Coordinates of C-alpha atoms and ligand atoms in Angstrom, one line a residue:
X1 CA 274.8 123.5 127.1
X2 CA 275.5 127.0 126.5
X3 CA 276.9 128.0 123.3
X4 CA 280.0 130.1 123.1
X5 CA 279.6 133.9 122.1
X6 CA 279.7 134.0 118.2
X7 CA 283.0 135.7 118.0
X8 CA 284.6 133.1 119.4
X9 CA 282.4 129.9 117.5
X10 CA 283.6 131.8 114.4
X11 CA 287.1 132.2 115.5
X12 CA 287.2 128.8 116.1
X13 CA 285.0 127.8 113.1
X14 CA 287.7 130.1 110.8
X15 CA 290.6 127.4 112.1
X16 CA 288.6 124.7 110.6
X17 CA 288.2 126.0 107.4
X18 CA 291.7 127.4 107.0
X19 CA 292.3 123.6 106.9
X20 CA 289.7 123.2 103.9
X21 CA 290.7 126.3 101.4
X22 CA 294.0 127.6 100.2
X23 CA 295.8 129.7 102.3
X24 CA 295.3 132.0 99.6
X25 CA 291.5 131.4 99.0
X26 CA 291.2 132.2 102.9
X27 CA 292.9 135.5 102.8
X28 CA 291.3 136.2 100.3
X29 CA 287.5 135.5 101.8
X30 CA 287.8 134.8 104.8
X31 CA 290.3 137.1 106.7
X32 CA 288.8 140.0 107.6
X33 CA 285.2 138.5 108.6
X34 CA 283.8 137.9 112.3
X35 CA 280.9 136.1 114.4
X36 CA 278.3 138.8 114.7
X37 CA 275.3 137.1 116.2
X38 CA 274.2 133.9 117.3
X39 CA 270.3 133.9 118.3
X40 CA 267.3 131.6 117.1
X41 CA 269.5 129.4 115.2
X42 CA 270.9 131.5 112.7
X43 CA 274.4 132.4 112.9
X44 CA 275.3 136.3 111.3
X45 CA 278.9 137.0 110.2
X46 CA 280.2 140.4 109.0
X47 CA 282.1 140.6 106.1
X48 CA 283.8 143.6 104.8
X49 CA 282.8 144.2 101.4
X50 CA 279.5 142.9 99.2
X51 CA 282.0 141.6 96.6
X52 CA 283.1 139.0 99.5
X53 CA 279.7 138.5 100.3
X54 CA 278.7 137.1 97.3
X55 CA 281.4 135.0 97.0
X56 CA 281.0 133.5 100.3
X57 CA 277.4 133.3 99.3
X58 CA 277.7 131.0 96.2
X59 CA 281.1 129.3 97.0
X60 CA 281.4 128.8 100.3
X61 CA 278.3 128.6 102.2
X62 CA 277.9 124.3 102.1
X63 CA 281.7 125.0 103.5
X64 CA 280.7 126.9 106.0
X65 CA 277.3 125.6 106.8
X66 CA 279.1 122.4 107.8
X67 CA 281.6 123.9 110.4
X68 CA 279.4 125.6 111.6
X69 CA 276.6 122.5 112.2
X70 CA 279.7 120.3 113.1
X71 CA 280.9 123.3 116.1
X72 CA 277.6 124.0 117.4
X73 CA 276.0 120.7 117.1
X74 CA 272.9 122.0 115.1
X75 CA 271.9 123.3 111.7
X76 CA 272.4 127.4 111.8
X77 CA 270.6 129.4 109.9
X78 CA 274.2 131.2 107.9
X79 CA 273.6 134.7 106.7
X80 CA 276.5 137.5 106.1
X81 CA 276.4 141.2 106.7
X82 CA 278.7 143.8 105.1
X83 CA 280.0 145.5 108.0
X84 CA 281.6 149.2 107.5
X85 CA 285.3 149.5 108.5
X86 CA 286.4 153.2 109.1
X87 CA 290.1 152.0 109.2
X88 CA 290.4 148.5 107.6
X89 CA 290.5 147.0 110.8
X90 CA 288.0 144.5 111.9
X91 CA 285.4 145.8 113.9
X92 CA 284.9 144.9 117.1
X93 CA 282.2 143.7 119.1
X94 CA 279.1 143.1 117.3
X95 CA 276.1 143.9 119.1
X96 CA 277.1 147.1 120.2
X97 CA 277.9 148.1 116.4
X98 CA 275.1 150.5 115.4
X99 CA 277.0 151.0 111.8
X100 CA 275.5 147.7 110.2
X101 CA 274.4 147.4 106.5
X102 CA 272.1 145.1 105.7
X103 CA 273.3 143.1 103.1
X104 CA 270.0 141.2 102.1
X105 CA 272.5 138.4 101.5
X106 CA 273.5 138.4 98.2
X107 CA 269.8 138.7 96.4
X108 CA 270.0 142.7 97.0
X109 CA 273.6 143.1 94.7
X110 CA 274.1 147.0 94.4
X111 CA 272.5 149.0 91.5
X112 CA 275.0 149.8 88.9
X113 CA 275.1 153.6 88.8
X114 CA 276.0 153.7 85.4
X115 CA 272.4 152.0 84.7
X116 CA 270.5 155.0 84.6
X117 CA 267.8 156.3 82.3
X118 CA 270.1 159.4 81.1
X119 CA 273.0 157.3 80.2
X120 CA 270.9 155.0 78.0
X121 CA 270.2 156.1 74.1
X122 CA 266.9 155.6 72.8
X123 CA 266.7 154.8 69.6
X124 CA 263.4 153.2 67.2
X125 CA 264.8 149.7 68.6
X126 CA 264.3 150.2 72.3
X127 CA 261.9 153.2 72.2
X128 CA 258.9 150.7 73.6
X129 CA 261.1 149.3 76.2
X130 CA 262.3 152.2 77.5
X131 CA 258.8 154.2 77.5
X132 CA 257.8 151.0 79.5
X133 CA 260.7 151.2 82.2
X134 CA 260.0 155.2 82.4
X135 CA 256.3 154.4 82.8
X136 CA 256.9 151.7 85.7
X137 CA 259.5 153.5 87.8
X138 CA 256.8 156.6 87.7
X139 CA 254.0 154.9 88.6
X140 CA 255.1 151.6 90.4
X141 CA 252.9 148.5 90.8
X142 CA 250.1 150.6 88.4
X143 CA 251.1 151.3 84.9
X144 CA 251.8 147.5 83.9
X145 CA 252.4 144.5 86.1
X146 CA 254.4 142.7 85.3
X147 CA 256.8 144.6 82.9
X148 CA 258.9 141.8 80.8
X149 CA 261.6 143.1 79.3
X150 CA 262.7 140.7 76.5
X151 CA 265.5 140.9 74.0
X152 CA 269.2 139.4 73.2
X153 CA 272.3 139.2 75.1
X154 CA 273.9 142.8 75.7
X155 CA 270.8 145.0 74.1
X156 CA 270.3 146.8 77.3
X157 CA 267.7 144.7 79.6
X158 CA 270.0 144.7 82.6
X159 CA 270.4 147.9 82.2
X160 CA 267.0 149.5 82.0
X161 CA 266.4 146.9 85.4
X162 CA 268.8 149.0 87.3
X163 CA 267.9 152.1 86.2
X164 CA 263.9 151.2 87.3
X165 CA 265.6 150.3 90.3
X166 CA 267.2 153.6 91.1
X167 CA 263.9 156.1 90.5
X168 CA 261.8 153.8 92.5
X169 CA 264.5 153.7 95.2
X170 CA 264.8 157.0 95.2
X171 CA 260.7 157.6 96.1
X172 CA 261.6 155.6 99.1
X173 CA 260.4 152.3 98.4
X174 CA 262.0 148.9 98.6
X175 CA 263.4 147.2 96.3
X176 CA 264.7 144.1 95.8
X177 CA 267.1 143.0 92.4
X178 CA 268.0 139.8 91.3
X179 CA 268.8 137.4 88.9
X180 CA 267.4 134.8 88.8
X181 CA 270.0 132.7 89.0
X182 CA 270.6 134.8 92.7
X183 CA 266.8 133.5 93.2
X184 CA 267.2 129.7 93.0
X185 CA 270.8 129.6 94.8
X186 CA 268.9 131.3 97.8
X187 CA 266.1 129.1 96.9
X188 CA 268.1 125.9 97.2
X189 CA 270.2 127.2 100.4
X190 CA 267.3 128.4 102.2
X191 CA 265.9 124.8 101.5
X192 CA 268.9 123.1 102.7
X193 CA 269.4 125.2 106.1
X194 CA 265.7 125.5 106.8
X195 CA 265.4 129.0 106.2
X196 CA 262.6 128.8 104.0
X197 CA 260.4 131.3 106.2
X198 CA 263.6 134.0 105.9
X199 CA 263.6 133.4 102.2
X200 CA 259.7 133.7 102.1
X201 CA 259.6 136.8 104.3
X202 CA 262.5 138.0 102.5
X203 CA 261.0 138.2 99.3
X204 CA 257.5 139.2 100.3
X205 CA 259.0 142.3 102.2
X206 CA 259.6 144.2 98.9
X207 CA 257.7 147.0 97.2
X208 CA 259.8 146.1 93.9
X209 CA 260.8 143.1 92.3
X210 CA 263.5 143.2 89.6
X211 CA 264.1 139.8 88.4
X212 CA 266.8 139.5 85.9
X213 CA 266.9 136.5 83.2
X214 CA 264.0 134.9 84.1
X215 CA 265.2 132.3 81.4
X216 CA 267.3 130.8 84.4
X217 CA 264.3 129.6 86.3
X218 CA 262.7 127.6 83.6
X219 CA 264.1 123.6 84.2
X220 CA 264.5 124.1 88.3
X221 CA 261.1 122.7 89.2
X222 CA 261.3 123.7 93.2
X223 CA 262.8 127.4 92.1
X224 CA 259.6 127.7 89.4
X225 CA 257.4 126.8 92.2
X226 CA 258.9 129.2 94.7
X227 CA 259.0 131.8 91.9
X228 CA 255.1 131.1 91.2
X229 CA 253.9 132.1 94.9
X230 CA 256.6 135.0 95.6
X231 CA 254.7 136.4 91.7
X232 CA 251.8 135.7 93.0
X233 CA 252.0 137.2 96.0
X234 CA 253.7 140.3 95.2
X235 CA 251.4 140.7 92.3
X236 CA 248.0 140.3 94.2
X237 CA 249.3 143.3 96.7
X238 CA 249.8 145.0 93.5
X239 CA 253.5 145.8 94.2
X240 CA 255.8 146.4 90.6
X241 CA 257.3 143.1 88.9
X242 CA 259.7 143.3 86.3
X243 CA 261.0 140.4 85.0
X244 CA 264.0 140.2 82.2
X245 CA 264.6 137.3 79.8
X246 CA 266.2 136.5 76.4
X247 CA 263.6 134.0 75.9
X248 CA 260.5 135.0 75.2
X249 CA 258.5 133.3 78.4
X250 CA 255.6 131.9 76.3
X251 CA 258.9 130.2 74.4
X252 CA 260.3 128.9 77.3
X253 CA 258.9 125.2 77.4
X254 CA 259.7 124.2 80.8
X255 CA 258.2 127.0 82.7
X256 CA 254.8 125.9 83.4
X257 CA 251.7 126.5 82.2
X258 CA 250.2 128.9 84.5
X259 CA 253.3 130.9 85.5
X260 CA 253.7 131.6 81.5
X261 CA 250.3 132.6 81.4
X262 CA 250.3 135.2 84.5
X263 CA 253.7 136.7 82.8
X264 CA 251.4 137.3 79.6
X265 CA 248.8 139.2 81.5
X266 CA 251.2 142.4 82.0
X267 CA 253.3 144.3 79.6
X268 CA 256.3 142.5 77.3
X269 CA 258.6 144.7 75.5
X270 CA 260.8 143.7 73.1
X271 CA 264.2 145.4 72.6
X272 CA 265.8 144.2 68.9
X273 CA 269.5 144.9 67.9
X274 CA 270.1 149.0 67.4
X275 CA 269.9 150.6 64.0
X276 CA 273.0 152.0 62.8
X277 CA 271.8 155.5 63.7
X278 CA 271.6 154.2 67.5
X279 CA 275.1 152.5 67.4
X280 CA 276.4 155.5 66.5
X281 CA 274.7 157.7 69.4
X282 CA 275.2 155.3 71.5
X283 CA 279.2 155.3 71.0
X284 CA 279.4 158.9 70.7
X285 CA 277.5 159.1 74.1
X286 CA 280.0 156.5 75.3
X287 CA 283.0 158.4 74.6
X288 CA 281.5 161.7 75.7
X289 CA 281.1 160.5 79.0
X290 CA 285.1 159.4 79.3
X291 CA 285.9 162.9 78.0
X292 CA 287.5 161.4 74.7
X293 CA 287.3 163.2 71.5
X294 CA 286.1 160.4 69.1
X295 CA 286.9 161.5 65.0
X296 CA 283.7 160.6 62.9
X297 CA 285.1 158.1 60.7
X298 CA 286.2 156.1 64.0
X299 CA 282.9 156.4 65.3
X300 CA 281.2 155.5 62.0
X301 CA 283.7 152.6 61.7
X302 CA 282.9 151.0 65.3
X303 CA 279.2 151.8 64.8
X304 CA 279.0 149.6 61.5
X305 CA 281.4 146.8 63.0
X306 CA 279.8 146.1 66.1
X307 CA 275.8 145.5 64.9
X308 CA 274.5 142.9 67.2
X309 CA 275.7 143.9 70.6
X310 CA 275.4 147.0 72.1
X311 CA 278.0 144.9 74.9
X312 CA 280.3 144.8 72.6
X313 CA 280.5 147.7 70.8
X314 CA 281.3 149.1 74.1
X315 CA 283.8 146.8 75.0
X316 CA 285.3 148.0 71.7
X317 CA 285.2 151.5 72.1
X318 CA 287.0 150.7 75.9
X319 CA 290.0 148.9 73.9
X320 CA 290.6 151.6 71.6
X321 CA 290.2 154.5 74.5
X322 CA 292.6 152.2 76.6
X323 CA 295.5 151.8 74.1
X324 CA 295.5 155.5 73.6
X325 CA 296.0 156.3 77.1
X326 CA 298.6 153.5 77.1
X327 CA 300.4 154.8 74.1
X328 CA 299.7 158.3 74.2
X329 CA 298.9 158.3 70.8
X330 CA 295.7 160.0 69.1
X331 CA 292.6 158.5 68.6
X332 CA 292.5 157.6 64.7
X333 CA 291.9 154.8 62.3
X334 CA 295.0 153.1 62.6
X335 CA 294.9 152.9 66.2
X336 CA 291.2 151.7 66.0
X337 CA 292.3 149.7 63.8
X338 CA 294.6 148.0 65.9
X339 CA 293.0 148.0 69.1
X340 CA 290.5 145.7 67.9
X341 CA 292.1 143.9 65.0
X342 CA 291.7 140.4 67.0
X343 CA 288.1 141.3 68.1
X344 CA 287.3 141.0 64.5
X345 CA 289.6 138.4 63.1
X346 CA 287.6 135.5 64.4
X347 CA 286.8 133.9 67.8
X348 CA 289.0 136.0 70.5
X349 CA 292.0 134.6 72.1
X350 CA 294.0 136.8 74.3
X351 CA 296.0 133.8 76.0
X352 CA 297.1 136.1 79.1
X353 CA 297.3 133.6 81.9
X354 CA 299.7 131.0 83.1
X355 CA 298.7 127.1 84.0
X356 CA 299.4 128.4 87.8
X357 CA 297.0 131.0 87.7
X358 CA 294.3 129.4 86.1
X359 CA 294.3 126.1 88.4
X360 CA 294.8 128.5 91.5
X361 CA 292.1 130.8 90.9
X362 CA 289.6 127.5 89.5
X363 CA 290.6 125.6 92.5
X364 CA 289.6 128.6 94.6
X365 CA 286.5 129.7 92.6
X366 CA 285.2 126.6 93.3
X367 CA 286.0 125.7 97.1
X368 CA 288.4 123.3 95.9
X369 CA 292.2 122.1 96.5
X370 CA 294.6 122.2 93.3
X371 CA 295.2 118.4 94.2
X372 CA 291.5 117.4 93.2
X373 CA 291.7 119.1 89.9
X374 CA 294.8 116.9 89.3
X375 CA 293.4 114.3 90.8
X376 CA 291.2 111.3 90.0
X377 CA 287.8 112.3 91.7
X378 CA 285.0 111.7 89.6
X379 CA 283.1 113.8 92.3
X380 CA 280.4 116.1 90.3
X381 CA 281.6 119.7 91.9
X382 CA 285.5 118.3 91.5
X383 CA 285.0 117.3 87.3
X384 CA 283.5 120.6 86.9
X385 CA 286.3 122.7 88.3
X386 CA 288.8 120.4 85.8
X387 CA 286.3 121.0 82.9
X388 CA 286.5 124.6 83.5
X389 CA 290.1 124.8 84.2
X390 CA 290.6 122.6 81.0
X391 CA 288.8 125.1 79.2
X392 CA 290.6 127.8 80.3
X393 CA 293.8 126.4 79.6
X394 CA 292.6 126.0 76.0
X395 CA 291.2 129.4 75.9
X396 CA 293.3 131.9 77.6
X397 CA 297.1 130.2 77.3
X398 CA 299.1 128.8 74.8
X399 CA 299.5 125.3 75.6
X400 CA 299.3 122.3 73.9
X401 CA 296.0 120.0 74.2
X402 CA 299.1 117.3 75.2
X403 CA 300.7 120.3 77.7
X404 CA 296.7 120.8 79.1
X405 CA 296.4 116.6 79.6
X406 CA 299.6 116.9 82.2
X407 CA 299.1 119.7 83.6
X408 CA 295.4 118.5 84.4
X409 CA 297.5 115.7 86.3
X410 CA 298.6 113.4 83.9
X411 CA 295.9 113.3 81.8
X412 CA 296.0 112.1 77.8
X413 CA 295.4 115.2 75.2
X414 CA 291.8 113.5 74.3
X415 CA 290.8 114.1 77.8
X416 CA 291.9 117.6 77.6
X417 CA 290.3 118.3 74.5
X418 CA 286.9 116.4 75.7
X419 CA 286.8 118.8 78.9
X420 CA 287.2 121.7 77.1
X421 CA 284.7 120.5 74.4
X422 CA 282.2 120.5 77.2
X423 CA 282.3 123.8 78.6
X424 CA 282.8 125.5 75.4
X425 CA 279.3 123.9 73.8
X426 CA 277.4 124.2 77.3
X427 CA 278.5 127.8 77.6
X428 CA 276.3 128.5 74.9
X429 CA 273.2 127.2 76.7
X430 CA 274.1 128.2 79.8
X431 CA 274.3 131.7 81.3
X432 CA 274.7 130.3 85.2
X433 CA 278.1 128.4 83.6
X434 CA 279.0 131.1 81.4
X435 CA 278.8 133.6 84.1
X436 CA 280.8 131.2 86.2
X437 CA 283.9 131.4 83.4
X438 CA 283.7 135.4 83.2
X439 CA 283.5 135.7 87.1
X440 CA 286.8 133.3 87.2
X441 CA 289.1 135.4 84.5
X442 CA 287.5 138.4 86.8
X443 CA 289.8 137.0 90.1
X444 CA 292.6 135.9 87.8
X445 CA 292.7 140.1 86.5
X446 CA 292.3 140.5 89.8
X447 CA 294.8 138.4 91.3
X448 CA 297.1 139.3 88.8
X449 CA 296.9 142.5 89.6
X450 CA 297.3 142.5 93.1
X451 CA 300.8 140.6 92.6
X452 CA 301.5 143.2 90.0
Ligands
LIG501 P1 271.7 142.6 78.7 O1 271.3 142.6 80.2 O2 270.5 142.8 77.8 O3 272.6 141.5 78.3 P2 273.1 145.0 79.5 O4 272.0 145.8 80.1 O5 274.1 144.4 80.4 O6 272.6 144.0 78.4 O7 273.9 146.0 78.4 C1 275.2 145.7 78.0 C2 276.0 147.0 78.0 O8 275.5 147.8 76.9 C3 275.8 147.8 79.2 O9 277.1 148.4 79.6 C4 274.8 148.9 78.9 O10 275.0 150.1 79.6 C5 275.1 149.1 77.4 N1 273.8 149.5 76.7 C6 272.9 148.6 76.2 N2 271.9 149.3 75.5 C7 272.3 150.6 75.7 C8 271.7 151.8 75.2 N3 270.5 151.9 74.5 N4 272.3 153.0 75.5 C9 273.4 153.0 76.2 N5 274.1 151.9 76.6 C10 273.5 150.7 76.4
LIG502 MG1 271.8 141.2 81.6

């Protein structure tokens, strides 16, 4: 039988699935995509942005993997492309498009072009790590292979990835980035759709590997293994590894023997918490590059607040720049004061969403209908998405733990207060889940503002 031309298999695939997601969720995603390319079993579909890509990527590929199969009576190979648009319309025909971008899926996200060597402040803590990343993005695959970069949560490592990234892209080579979080959903999709000889190609293709929070990695068995051979592999044709992790890899007691042991044959550079000399550089560097004219004692006061996280001694300095340019009044102590009074008065709680936005977006987020949060599925994917909306609702709105129960569908407080007791100990273990929650009150800003 003769298949029809992918625009149409997608038209008609896009029907289906308006069915399966809210007629928000498909606006959102789904509108403005078409059927590139239909050849050798694996179906290509244009997107318009990478921000959709990944989304489709970790949301709703099983989604669409399953129209797809169910249309065209076989298992396609699904990949998405970011497609151009000159004019916001969707483009048309696809073969005779020369403008395509290849998105590598969602393994190649875009460097940050804030990362860059210049905009990061060296300082005794990170002086080794930084020599290191100058040293490998100069002399790629030679100077030390691999290059772990290991330190805390917000100290800089993703950071001093990108910029690596940048200076070797820049000589012309390829490189690929990651995390490795990125690495095993690929993994396990390419696994599912019998792509593994993409993935493989995919990964072996690269003159650079950037692999961020290599931590991830260390309980999935099949991702370790996969992990193991692309190293290997890349390593023996001497091309540049560099690997991130807030663990230190010989620490991490899952990942295997001889994997830890190949990670200890290259360089590993720790990066500790900035001394106050660093902070204080590194928020005056901050606030030079938004044009602000930050007093001393404001700087000095930030600098000796914010000790453990260079993250969040930015996200600080960004409240206090904000509520000037809301207010219009100076920069001084009393409005630092203020902008961050609740950052330092205990665990944050900004309670900015409704119950409407919060099950929309989770519903959404997770490729699921509001009615399934509310409802009595015990389904794996369907009690994580009430989990998470549970903890949300705790988190970022006033309610009661007996408002949370009904509004999770006439549920009792306890189960409200179990659900949120969950997430909010596994987010501490978890950086996949935790990245999850920040990506969710991302769409809710982003919703929100859209409406607004
Ligand atoms: P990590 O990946 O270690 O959690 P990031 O690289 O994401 O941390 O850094 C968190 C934030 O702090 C980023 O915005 C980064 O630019 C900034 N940052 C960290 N270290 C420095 C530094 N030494 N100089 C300038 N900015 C830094
Ligand atoms: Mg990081």
């Amino acid at each position: 039988m003769e298949s029809p031309p992918p625009r149409e298999l997608w038209l008609t695939a896009l029907g289906q699935i308006q069915l399966e997601v809210t007629r928000h969720g498909f606006d959102t995603w789904f509108r403005d995509t078409v059927g590139l390319d239909l050849r050798d079993g694996r179906f290509t579909i244009g997107v318009p942005s990478t921000f959709v890509a990944e989304y489709l990527e970790r949301r709703m590929r099983p989604l669409v993997h399953k129209t797809l199969r169910g249309l065209a009576g076989q298992d396609l190979c699904v990949s998405f492309e970011i497609r151009q648009q000159a004019d916001g319309a969707v483009p048309a025909a696809p073969a005779a498009s020369p403008s395509r971008v290849r998105a590598h899926g969602k393994t190649a996200g875009p460097l940050n072009p804030r990362y860059t060597f210049d905009a990061f402040v060296v300082g005794k803590s990170n002086r080794f790590a930084h020599a290191a990343a100058i040293a490998v993005s100069e002399n790629p695959g030679a100077a030390y292979n691999p290059l772990v970069i290991h330190a805390g949560v917000g100290l800089g490592k993703t950071h001093l990835l990108h910029a690596i990234g940048r200076v070797v892209q820049g000589k012309g080579l390829t490189v690929l980035y990651a995390s490795a979080e990125q690495f095993t959903n690929d993994f396990v999709s390419a696994l599912r759709e019998s792509c593994v000889e993409d993935f493989r190609a995919k990964y072996r293709s690269i003159d650079v590997l950037l692999m961020d929070d290599i931590q991830f990695i260390a309980g999935k068995e099949h991702s370790r293994e996969s992990f193991f051979h692309t190293f290997n592999d890349l390593h023996t044709a001497s091309k540049q590894i560099v690997i991130t992790t807030d663990t230190r890899p010989k620490m991490i007691p899952l990942l295997e023997e001889r994997l830890s042991s190949r990670l200890e044959a290259g360089l590993t550079a720790d990066i500790l918490p900035p001394d106050l000399e660093t902070r204080m550089a590194i928020v005056g560097k901050k606030a030079a590059e938004d044009s602000i004219d930050l007093p001393g004692p404001v700087t000095d006061f930030l600098a000796r607040r914010f000790v453990r996280n260079v993250r969040e001694l930015e996200g600080a300095l960004n409240r206090i720049i904000a509520m000037a340019r809301l207010t219009g009044r100076p920069v001084d102590m009393e409005l630092a004061n203020q902008a961050i009074a609740d950052l330092t008065t205990g665990p944050v709680r900004t309670r900015r969403y409704t119950p409407g936005q919060i099950l929309s977006a989770t519903a959404d987020y997770y490729g699921l209908q509001q009615s399934d949060i509310t409802g009595a599925s015990r389904k794996k994917g369907i009690v994580l998405g009430r989990q998470v909306a549970a903890y949300l609702l705790r988190e970022d709105t006033e309610r009661s733990l007996t408002d949370i129960g009904s509004i999770l569908g006439d549920r009792g407080h306890t189960t409200a207060l179990r659900s949120h007791a969950k997430i909010a100990s596994e987010i501490n273990l978890n950086a996949g889940l935790r990245r999850q929650v920040t990506e969710l009150r991302e769409l809710i800003d982003r919703d929100a503002l859209r409406q607004a």
